[in-house]
Short mmCIF file of C-alpha atoms and ligand atoms in Angstrom, two decimals:
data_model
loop_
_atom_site.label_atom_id
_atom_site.label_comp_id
_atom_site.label_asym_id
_atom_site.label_seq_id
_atom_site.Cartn_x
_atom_site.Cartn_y
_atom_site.Cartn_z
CA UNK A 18 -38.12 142.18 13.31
CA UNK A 19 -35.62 144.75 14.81
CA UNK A 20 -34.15 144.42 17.62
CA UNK A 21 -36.01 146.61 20.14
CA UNK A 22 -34.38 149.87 21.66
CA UNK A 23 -35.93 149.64 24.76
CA UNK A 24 -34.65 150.80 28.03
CA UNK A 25 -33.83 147.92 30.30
CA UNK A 26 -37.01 148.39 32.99
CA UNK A 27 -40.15 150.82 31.20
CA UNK A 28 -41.83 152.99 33.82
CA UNK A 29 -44.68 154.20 32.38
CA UNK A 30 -45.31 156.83 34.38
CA UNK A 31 -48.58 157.34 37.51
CA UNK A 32 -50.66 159.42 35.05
CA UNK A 33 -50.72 156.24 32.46
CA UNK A 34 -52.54 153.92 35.27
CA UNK A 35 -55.19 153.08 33.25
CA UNK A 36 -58.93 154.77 34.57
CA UNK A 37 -61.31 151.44 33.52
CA UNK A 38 -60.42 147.94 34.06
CA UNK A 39 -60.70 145.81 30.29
CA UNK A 40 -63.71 143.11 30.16
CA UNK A 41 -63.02 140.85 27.71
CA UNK A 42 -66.14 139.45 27.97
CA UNK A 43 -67.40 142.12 26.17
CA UNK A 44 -65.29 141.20 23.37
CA UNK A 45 -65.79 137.10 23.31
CA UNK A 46 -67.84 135.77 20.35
CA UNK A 47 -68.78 132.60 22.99
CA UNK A 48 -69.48 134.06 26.33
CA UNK A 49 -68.42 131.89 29.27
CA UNK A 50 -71.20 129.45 30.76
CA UNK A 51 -73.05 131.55 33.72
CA UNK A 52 -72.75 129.80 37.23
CA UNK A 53 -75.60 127.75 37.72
CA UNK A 54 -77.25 127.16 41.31
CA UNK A 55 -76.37 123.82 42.36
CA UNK A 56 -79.85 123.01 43.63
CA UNK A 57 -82.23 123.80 40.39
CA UNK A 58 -78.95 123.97 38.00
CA UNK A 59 -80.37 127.58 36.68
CA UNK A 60 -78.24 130.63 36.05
CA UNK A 61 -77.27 132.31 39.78
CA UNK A 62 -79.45 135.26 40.19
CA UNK A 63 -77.88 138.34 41.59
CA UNK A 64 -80.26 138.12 44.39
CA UNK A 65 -78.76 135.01 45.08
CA UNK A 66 -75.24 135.97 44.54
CA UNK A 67 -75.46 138.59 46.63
CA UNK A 68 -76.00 136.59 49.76
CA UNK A 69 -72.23 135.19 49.29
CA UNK A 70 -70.22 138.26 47.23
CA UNK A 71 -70.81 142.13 47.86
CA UNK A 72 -72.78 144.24 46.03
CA UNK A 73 -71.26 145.63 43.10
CA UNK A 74 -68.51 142.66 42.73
CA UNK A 75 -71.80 140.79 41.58
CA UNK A 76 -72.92 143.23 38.94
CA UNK A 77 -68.99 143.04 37.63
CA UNK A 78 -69.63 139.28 37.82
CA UNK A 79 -72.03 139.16 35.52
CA UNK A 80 -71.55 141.47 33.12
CA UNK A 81 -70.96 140.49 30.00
CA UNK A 82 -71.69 143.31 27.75
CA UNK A 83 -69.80 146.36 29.40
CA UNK A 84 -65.97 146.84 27.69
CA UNK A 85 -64.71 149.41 29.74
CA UNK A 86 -65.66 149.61 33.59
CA UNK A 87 -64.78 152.58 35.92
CA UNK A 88 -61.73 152.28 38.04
CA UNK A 89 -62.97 154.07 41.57
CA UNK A 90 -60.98 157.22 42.51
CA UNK A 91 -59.71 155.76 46.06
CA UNK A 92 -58.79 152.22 43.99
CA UNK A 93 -56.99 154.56 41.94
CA UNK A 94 -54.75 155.75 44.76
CA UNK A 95 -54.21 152.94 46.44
CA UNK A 96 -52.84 151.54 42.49
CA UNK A 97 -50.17 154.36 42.92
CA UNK A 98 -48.46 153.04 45.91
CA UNK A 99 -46.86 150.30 43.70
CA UNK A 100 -48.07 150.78 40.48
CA UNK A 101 -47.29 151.47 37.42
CA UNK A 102 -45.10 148.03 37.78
CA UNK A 103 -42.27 147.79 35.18
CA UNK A 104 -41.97 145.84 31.70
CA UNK A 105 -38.08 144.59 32.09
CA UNK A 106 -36.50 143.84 29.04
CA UNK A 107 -34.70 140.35 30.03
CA UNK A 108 -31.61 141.04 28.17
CA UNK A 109 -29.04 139.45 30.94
CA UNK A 110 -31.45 136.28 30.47
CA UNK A 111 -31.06 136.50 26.48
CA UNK A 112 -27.40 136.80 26.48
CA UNK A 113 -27.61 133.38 29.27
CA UNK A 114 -29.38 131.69 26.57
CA UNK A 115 -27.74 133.41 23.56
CA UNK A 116 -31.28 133.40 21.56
CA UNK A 117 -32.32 135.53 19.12
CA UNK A 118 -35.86 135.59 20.33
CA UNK A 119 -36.63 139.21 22.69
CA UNK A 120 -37.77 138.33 26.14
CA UNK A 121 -40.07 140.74 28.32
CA UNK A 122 -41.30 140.36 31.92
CA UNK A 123 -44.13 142.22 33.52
CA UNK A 124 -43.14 142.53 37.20
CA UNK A 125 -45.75 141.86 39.38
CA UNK A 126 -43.74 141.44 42.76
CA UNK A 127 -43.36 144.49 43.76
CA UNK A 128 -45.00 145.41 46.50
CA UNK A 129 -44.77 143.60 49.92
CA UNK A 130 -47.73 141.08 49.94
CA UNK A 131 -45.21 140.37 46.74
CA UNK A 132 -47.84 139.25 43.60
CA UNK A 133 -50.23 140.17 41.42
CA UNK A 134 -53.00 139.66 44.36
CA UNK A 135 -53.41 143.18 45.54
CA UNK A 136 -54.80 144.31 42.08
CA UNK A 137 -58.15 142.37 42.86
CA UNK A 138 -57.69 142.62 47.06
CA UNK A 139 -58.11 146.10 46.79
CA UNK A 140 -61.05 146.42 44.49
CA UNK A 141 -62.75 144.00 46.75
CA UNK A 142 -61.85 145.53 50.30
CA UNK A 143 -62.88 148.51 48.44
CA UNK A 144 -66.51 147.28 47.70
CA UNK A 145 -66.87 145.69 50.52
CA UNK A 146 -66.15 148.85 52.89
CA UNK A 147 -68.65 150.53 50.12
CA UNK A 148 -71.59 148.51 51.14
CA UNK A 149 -70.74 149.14 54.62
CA UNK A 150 -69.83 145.38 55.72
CA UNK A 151 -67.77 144.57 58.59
CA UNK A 152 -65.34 141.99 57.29
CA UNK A 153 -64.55 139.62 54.74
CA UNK A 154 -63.91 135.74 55.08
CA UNK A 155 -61.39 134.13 52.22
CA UNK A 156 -58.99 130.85 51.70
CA UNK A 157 -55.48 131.20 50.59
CA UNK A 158 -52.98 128.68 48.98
CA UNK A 159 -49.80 129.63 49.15
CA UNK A 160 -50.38 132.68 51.38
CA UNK A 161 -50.29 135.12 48.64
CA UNK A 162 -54.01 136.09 48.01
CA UNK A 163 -54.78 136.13 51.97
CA UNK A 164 -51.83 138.67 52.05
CA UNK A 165 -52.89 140.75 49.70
CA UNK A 166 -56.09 140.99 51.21
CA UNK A 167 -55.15 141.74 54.87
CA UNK A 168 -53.07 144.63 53.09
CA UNK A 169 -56.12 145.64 51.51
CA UNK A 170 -58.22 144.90 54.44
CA UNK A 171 -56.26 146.76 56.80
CA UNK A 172 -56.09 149.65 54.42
CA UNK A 173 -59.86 150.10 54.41
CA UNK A 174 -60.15 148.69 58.32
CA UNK A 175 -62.34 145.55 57.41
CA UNK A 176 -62.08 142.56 59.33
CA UNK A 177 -60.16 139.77 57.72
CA UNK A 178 -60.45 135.91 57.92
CA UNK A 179 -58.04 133.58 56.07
CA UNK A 180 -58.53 129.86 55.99
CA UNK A 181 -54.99 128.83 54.81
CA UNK A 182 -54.15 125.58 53.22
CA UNK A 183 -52.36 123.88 56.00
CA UNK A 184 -49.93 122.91 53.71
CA UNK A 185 -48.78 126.52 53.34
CA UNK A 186 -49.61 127.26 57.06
CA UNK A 187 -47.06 124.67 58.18
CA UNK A 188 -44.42 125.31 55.35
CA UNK A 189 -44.63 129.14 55.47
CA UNK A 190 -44.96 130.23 59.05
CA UNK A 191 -43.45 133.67 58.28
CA UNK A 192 -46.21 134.00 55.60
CA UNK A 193 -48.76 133.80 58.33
CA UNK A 194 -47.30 136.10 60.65
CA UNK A 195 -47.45 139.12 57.67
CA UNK A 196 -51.44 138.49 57.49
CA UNK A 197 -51.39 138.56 61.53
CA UNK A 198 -49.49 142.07 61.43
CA UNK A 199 -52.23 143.65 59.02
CA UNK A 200 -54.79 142.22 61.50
CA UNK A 201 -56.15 138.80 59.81
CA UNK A 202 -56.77 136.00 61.71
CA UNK A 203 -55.59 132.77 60.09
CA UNK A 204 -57.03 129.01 60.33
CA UNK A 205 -55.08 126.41 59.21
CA UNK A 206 -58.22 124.56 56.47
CA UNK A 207 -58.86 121.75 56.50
CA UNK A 208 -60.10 123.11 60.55
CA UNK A 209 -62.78 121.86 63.31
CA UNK A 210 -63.98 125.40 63.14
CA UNK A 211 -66.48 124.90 60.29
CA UNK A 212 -69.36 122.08 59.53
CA UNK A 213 -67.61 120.99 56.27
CA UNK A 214 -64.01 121.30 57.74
CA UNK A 215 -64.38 118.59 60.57
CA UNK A 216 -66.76 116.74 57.63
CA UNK A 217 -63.90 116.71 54.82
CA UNK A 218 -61.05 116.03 58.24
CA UNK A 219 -63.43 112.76 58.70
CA UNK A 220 -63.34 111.60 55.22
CA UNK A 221 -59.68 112.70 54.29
CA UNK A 222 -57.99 112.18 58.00
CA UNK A 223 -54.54 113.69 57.71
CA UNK A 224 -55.17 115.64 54.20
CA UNK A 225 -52.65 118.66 54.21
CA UNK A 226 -55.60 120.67 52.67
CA UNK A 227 -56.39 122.27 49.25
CA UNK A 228 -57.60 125.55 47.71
CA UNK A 229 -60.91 123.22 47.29
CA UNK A 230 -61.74 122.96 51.01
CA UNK A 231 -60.07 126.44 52.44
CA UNK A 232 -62.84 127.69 50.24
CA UNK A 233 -65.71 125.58 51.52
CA UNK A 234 -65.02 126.90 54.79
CA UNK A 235 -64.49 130.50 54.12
CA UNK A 236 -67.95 130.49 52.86
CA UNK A 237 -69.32 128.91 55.38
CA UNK A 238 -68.13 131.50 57.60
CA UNK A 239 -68.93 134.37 55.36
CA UNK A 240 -72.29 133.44 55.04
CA UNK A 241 -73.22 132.65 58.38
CA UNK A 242 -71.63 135.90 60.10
CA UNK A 243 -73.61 139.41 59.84
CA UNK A 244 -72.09 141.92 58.36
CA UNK A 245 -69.54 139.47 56.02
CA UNK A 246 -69.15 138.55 52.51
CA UNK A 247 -67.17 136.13 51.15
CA UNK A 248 -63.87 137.46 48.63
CA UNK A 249 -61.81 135.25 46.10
CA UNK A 250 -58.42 135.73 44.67
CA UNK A 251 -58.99 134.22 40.98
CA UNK A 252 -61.13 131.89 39.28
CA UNK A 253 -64.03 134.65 38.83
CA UNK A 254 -64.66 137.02 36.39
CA UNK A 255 -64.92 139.78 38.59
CA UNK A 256 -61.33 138.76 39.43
CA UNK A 257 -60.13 138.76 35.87
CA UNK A 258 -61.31 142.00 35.48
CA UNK A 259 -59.58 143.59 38.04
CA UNK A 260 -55.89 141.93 37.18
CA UNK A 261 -56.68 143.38 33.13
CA UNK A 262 -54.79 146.16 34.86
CA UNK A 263 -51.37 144.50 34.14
CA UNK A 264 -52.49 143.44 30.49
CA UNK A 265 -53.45 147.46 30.54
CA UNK A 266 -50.45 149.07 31.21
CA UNK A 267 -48.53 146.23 29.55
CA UNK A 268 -50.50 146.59 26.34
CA UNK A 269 -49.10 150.96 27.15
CA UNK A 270 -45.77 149.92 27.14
CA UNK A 271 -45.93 148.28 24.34
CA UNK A 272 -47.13 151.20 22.19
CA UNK A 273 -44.82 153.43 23.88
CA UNK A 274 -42.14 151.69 22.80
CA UNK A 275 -43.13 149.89 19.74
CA UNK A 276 -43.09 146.36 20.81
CA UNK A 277 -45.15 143.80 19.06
CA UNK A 278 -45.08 140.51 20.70
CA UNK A 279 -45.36 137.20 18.91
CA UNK A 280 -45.86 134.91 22.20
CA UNK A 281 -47.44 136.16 25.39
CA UNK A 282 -47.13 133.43 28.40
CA UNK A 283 -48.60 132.86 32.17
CA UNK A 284 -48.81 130.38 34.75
CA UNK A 285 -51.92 129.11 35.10
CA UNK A 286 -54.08 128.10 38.98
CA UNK A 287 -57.24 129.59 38.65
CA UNK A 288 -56.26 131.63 35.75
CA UNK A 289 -56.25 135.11 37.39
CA UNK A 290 -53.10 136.76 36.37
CA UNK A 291 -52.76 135.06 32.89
CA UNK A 292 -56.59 136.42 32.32
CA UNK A 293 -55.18 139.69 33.27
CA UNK A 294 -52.37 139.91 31.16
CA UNK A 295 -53.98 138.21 28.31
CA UNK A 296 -57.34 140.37 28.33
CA UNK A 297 -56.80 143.18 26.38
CA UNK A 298 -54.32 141.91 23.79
CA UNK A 299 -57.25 138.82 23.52
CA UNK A 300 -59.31 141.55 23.09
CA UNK A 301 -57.00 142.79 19.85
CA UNK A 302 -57.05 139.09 18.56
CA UNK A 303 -60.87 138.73 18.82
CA UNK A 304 -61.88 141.76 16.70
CA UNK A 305 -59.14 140.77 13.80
CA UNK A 306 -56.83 143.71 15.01
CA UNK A 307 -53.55 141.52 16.04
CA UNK A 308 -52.61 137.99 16.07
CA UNK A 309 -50.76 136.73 19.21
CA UNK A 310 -50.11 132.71 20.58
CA UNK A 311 -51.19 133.03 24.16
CA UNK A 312 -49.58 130.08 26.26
CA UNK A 313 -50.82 128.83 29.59
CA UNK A 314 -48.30 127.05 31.80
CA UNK A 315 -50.03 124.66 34.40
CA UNK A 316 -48.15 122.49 36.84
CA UNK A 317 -47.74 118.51 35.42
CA UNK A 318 -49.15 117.42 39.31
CA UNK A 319 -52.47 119.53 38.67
CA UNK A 320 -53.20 119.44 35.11
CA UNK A 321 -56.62 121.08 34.79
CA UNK A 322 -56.53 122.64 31.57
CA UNK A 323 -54.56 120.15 29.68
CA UNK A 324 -56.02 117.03 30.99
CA UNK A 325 -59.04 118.37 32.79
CA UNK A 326 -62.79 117.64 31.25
CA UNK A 327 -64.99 120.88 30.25
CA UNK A 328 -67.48 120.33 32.59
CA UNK A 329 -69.58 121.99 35.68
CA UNK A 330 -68.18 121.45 38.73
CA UNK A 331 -68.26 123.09 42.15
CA UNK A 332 -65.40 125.96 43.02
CA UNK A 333 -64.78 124.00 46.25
CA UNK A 334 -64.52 120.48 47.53
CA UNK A 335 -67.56 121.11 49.95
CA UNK A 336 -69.88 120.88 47.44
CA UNK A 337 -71.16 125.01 48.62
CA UNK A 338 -70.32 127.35 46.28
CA UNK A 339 -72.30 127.68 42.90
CA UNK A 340 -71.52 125.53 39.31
CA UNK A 341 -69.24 127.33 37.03
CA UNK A 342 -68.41 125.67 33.97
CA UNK A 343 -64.57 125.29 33.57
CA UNK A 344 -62.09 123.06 32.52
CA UNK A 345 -61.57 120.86 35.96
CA UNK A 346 -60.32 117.93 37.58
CA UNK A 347 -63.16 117.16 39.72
CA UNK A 348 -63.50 119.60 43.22
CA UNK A 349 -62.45 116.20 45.05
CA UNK A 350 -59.22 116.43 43.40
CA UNK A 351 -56.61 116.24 45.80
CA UNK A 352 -53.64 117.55 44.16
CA UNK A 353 -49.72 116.51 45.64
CA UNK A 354 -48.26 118.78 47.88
CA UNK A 355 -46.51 120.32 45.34
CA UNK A 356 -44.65 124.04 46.36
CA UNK A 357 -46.59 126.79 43.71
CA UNK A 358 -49.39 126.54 46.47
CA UNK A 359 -51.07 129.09 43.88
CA UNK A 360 -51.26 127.00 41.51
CA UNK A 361 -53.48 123.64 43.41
CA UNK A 362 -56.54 124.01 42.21
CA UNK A 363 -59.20 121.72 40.58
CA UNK A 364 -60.38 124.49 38.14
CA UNK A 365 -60.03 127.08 35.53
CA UNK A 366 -61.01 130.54 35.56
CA UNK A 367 -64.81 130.05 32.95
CA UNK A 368 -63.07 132.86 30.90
CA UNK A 369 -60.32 131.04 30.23
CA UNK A 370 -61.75 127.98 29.72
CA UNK A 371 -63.88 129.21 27.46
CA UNK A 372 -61.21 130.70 25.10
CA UNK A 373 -59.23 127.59 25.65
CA UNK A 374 -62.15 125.51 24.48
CA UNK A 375 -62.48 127.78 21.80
CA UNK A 376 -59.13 127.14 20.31
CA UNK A 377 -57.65 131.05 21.40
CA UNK A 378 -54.99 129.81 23.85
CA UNK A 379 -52.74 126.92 24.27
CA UNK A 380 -51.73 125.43 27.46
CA UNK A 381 -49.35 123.31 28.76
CA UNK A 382 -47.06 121.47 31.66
CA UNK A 383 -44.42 121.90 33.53
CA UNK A 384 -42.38 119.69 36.36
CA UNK A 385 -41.29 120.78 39.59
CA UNK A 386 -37.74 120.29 39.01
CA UNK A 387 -37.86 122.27 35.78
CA UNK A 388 -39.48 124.82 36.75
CA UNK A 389 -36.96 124.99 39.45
CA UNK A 390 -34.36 124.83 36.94
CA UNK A 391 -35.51 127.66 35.20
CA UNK A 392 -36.02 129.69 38.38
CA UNK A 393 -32.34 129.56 38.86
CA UNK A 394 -31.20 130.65 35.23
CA UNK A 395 -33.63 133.59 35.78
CA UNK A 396 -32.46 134.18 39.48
CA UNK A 397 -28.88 134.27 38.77
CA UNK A 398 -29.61 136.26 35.19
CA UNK A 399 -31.96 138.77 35.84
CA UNK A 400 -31.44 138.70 39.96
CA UNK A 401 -35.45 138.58 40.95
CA UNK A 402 -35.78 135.77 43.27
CA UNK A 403 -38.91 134.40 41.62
CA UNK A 404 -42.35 132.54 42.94
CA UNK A 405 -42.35 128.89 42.55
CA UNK A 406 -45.59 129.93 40.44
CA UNK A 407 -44.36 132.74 38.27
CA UNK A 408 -41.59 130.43 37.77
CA UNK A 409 -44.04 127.92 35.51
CA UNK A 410 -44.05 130.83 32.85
CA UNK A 411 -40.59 131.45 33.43
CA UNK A 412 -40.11 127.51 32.16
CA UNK A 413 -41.79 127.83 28.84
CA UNK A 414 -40.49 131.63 28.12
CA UNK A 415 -37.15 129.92 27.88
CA UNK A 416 -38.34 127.01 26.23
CA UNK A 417 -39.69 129.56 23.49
CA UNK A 418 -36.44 131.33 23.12
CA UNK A 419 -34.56 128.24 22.89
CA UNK A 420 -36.56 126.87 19.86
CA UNK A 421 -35.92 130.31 18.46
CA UNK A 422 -31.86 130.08 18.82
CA UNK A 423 -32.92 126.49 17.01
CA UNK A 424 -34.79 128.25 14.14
CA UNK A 425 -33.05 131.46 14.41
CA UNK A 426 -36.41 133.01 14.63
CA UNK A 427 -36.42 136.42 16.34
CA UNK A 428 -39.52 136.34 18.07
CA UNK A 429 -40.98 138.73 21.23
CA UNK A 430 -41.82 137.17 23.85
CA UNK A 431 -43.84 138.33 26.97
CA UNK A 432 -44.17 136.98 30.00
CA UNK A 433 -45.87 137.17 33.63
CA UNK A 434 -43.60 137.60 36.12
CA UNK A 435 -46.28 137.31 38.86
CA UNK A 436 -44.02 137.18 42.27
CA UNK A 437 -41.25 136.91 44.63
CA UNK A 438 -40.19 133.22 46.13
CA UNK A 439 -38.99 134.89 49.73
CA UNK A 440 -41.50 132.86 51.42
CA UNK A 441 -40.72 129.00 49.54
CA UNK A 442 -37.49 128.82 50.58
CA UNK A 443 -37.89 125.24 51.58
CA UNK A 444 -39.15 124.64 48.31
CA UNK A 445 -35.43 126.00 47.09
CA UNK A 446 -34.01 124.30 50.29
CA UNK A 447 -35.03 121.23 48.37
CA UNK A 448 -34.11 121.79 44.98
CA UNK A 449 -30.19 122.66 46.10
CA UNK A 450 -30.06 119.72 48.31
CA UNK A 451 -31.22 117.74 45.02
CA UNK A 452 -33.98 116.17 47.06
CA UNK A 453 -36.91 117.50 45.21
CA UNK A 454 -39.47 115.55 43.96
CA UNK A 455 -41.73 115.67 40.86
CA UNK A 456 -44.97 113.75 40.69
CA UNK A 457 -47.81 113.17 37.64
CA UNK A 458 -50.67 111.80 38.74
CA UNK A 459 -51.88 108.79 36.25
CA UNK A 460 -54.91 108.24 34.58
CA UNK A 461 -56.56 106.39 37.41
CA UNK A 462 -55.44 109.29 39.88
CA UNK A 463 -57.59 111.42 37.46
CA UNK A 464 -60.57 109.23 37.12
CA UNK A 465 -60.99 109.73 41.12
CA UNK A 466 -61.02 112.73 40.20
CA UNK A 467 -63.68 112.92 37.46
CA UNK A 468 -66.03 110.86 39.06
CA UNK A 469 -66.87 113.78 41.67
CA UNK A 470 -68.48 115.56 38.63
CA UNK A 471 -71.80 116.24 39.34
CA UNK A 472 -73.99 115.11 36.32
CA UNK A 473 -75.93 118.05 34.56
C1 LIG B 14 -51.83 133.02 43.18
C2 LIG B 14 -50.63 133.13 42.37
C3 LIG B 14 -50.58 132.59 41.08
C4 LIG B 14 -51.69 131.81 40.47
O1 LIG B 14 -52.96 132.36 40.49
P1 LIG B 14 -53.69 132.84 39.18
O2 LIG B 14 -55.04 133.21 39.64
O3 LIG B 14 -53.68 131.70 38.22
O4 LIG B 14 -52.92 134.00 38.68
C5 LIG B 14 -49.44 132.79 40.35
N1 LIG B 14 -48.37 133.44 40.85
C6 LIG B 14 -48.38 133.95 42.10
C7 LIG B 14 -47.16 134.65 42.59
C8 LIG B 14 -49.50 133.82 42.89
O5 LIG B 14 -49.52 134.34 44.10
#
């Protein structure tokens, strides 16, 4: 294939924000397994649903038959304070690694809650300021997804609670105070505030928290406060919906310009921004239109995909939110405190695991330390200060062009480049004092895991 003549950084330009979101449901032969109610173990009704998630975030839940669905007119405008977001042609990181292969990145970082998160924060603020609620309750890893959302909250003026892994609350205090400006109010989860947070604090005394129990709580709260709902920053397929935008204008930029990828890669937590940018080029693959290898990039400490059982399993350690049927670790997975905060979690988004189990995508693992690694190349190549998360896709985009300098193969390669790494500098603090750690949990550390599987 040509090289292609590309400018460095495509703008497509505010008119070519797409107008409908991509559901690549619509498009799956196998639909993903509906989420079950973990009392009778029968599909959620939206009655039931709706007690937990606003209204029209549960019809998008559940649809499965719908291709294209409306972007709203005030989502719209809030999309055109940072987006269109740019495809960058990596070419200072392809002369680094003197490949043959063409390297892509979609740039998801900027805007100043700095990921991907504020494509789905919006559309939920949105809907929840729609059904006239007074405030949302959420978790957040890493800090990204609860910054997003106080953005989003603040731009709508809904009340926002975050239950942060404390983790992430003690390692990223700065993180914090940015929710605290738009007007969240933070907890540090596991907390005594909630029923199951002083009941997981008993059984785990010490834990530094997970994306598992921040969520038990958040619901907790959500559904025992008037006037709240409960949001989530991946996992659901409301969730993957929104993020299709980047696979949307990424799919544009590609036509505009001609480029056909060979290899499309994300890092995987719950499977949100992968989803996203996978969707509509899945979409292609699924009718017979395109072919494309899709790779999913999980961390080695929290291997759900590529050691995970397809099972049903709770979202959250506390055993309250409903079944969803996903490649998991068990929701009493405790996963190391390892510094992509985004990317500790039990489970896989159902959509993804469904293709996964259906042979579609590939996944695999990555170490700390290399993914550190290949945060620097990119870093001192391309100049983005990357996300310790976006940073897992960064790892096996230059694995990919490295076989391809082997083979001499001159394959395109896309990847997500989900977010900025301003807020992990310990995490770098570590790596450049060559102190940083990398841990696999074993087979046994797994079983643990597995045995919390409720049996269906
Ligand atoms: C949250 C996050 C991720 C992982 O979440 P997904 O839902 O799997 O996309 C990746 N990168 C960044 C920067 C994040 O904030």
């Amino acid at each position: 294939m040509s090289i292609p003549n590309t400018p460095y950084k495509i703008y497509l330009e505010e008119k070519d924000i797409p107008m409908n979101w991509y559901n690549v449901r619509a498009d799956m032969k196998t639909k993903p397994a509906p989420l079950l109610n973990p009392g009778t173990h029968e599909p959620m009704k939206a009655e039931e649903l709706a007690a937990v998630f606003c209204e029209d975030l549960v019809e998008q839940e559940l649809d499965n038959t719908h291709r294209l669905i409306p972007i709203p007119k005030e989502i719209q405008d809030f999309y055109r304070m940072y987006r269109p977001s740019p495809l960058t042609h990596a070419i200072f990181l392809e002369q680094e690694l003197d490949t043959p292969a063409h390297i892509f990145y979609k740039f998801e970082g900027n805007n100043t809650s700095g990921s991907h998160k504020l494509n789905s924060a919006i559309a939920q603020a949105y809907y929840a300021k729609k059904q006239g609620l007074k405030g949302v309750t959420t978790e957040t890893g890493a800090g990204q997804w609860g910054t997003a959302l106080s953005m989003a909250c603040a731009f709508f003026k809904l009340d926002c609670r975050v239950y942060m892994v404390k983790v992430s609350y003690e390692q990223k205090p700065f993180r914090r105070e940015v929710m605290r400006t738009y007007g969240a109010s933070v907890v540090a989860s596991p907390s005594n505030t909630t029923e199951v947070g002083r009941r997981i604090l008993e059984a785990y005394p010490g834990t530094t928290g997970s994306l598992g129990c921040a969520i038990s709580e958040a619901v907790e709260d959500a559904v025992g406060r008037e006037g709240y709902r409960y949001v989530l920053g991946s996992v659901l397929n409301q969730v993957l919906l929104h993020q299709s935008i980047i696979g949307l204008e990424t799919q544009a930029a590609c036509r505009k310009y001609d480029i056909h990828p060979d290899i499309i890669i994300g890092c995987a937590g719950g499977g949100s921004n992968l989803g996203g940018l996978i969707s509509p080029f899945m979409g292609e693959k699924i009718r017979g239109e395109a072919d494309y290898q899709f790779i999913a990039v999980e961390p080695a400490s929290c291997p759900s995909m590529t050691r995970g059982r397809y099972a049903y399993d709770f979202c959250d350690t506390g055993m309250v939110t409903p079944l969803a049927k996903m490649y998991t670790l068990g929701h009493d997975f405790m996963p190391s405190p390892i510094h992509a905060g985004g990317l500790r979690y039990h489970g896989m988004s159902p959509i993804l695991s469904q293709l996964y189990e259906d042979g579609l995508m590939e996944a695999r693992t990555a170490t700390q330390s290399s993914v550190f690694q290949a945060a620097e190349v990119f870093a001192r190549t391309e100049g983005i200060l990357p996300a310790p998360e976006s940073s897992h896709a960064i790892r096996a985009a230059i694995d990919e062009a490295l076989k391809c300098k082997e083979t001499g193969e001159e394959k395109t390669i896309i990847f997500g480049l989900t977010g900025t790494g301003y807020f992990d500098m310990t995490a770098y603090e570590q790596y450049n004092n060559g102190s940083m750690q990398d841990y696999i949990p074993d087979d046994a550390d797994l079983e643990k895991g597995f045995a919390s599987l409720p049996k269906i």
